[in-house]
Coordinates of C-alpha atoms and ligand atoms in Angstrom, one line a residue:
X7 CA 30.5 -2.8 -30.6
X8 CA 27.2 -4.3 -30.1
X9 CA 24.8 -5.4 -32.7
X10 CA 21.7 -4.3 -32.4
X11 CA 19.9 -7.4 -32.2
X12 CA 22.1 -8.3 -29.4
X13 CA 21.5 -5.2 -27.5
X14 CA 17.2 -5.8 -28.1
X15 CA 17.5 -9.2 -27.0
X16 CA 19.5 -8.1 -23.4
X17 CA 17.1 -5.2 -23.3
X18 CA 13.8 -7.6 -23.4
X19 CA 15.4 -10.3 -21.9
X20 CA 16.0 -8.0 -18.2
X21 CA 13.3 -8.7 -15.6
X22 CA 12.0 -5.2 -15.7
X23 CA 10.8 -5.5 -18.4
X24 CA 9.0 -8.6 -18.5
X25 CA 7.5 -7.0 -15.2
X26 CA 6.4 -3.8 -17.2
X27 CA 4.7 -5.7 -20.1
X28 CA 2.7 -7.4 -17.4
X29 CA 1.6 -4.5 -16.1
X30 CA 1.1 -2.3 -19.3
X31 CA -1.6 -5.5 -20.4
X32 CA -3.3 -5.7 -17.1
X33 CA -3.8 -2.1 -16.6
X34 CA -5.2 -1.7 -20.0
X35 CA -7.3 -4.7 -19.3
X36 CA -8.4 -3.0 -15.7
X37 CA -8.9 0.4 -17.6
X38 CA -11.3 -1.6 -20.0
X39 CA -13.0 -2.9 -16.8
X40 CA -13.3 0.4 -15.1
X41 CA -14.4 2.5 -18.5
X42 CA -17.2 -0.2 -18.7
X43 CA -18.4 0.1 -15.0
X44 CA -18.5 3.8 -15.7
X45 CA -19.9 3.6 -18.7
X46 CA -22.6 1.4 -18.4
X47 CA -23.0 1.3 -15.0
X48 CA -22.6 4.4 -12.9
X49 CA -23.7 7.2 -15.9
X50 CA -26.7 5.6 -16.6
X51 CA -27.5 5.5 -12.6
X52 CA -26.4 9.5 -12.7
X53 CA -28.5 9.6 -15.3
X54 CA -31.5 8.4 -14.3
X55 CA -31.1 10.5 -10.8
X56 CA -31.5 13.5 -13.8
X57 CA -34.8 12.5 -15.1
X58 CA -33.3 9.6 -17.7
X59 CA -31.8 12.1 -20.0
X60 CA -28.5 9.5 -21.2
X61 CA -24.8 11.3 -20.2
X62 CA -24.7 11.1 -24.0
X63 CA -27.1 13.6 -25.0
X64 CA -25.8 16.3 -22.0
X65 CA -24.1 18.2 -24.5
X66 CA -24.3 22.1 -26.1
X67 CA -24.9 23.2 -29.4
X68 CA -22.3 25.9 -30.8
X69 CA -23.9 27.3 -33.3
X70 CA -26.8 26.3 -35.8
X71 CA -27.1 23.9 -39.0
X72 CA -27.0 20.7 -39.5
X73 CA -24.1 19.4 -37.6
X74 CA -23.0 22.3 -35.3
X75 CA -19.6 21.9 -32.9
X76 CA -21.2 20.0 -30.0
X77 CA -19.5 20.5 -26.4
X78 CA -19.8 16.9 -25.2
X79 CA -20.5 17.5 -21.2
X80 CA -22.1 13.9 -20.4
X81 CA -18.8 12.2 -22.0
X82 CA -16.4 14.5 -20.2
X83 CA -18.0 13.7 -16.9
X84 CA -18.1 9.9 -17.6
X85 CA -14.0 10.6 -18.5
X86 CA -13.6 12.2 -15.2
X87 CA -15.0 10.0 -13.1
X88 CA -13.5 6.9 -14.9
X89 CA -9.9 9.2 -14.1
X90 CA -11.1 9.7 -10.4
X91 CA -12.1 6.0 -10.2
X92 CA -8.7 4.5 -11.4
X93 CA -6.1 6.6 -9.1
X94 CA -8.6 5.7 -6.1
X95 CA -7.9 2.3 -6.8
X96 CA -4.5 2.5 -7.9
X97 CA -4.0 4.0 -4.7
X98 CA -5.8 1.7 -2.4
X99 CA -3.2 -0.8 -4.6
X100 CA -0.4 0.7 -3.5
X101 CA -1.7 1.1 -0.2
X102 CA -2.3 -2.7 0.7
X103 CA 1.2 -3.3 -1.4
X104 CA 3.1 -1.1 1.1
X105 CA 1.1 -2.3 4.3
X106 CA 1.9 -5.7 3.3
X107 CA 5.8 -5.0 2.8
X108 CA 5.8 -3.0 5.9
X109 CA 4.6 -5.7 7.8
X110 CA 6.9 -8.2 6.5
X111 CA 10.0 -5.8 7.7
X112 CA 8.0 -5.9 10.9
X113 CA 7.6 -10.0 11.1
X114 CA 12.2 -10.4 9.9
X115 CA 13.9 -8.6 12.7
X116 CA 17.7 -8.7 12.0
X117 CA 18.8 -8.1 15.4
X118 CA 17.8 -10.7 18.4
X119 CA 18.4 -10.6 22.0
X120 CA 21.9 -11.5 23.9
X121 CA 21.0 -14.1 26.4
X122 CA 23.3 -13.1 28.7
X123 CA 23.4 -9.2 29.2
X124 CA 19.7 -8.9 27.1
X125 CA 21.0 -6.4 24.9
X126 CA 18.3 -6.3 21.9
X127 CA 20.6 -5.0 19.4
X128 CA 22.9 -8.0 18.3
X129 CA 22.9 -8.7 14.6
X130 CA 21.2 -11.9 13.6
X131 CA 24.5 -13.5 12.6
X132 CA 27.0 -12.6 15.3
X133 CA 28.7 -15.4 17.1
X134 CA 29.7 -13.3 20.3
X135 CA 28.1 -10.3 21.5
X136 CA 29.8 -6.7 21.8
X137 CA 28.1 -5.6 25.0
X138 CA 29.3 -8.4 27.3
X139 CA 31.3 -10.7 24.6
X140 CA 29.7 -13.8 25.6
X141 CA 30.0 -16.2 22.9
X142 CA 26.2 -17.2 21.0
X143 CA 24.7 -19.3 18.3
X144 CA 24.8 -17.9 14.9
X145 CA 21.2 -17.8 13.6
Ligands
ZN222 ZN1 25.6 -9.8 25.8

């Protein structure tokens, strides 16, 4: 069996891993980035298009006294927005990230062209070809 230490050490030691650490600390440094620009940024800006009244202060009073139950719109918005703002780029992310890849599957063909009887389908490493079985160069 296993110890444990042994098993933590494979388990942190896989490239997965490593990959998802790096992501978990830049996405929470891009969330902080994104919060702020909402925050500070595009609420006071919504804000001042409502007369200057800070996002903060949009909120409702349930009940009377002191410190009644507040329903805090102005935060809930800026939470929404900072939501909307992430997936949009998270998605144009992803986007580029699969553009780029399909365009590298695009640039490596694996097949190339027989010489002799121009059949296009002829694997990258044959050494004859199986339309017209002339002999070719390996690439
Ligand atoms: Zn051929």
């Amino acid at each position: 069996m296993k110890s444990f230490a042994k098993e933590f050490k494979e388990f942190i030691t896989r490239g997965n891993v490593m990959d998802m650490a790096v992501g978990i600390i830049i996405g929470s440094a891009f969330t902080a980035i994104i919060t702020s620009l909402v925050d500070d940024i595009i609420m006071p800006l919504i804000s001042l298009l409502f007369g200057g009244l800070s996002f903060e202060a949009w909120n409702i009073p349930l009940g009377s006294g002191a410190e009644p139950p507040m329903l805090n719109l102005g935060t809930f918005i800026a939470a929404v927005i900072n939501f909307i703002l992430i997936a949009l780029v998270i998605f144009i992310i992803i986007r580029t990230i699969n553009n780029m890849r399909k365009k590298q599957e695009e640039a490596a063909p694996t097949t190339k062209i027989c010489p002799f009887c121009k059949s296009d389908d002829i694997p990258l490493d044959a050494t004859r070809c199986a339309h017209c079985t002339s002999e070719l160069l390996a690439e």
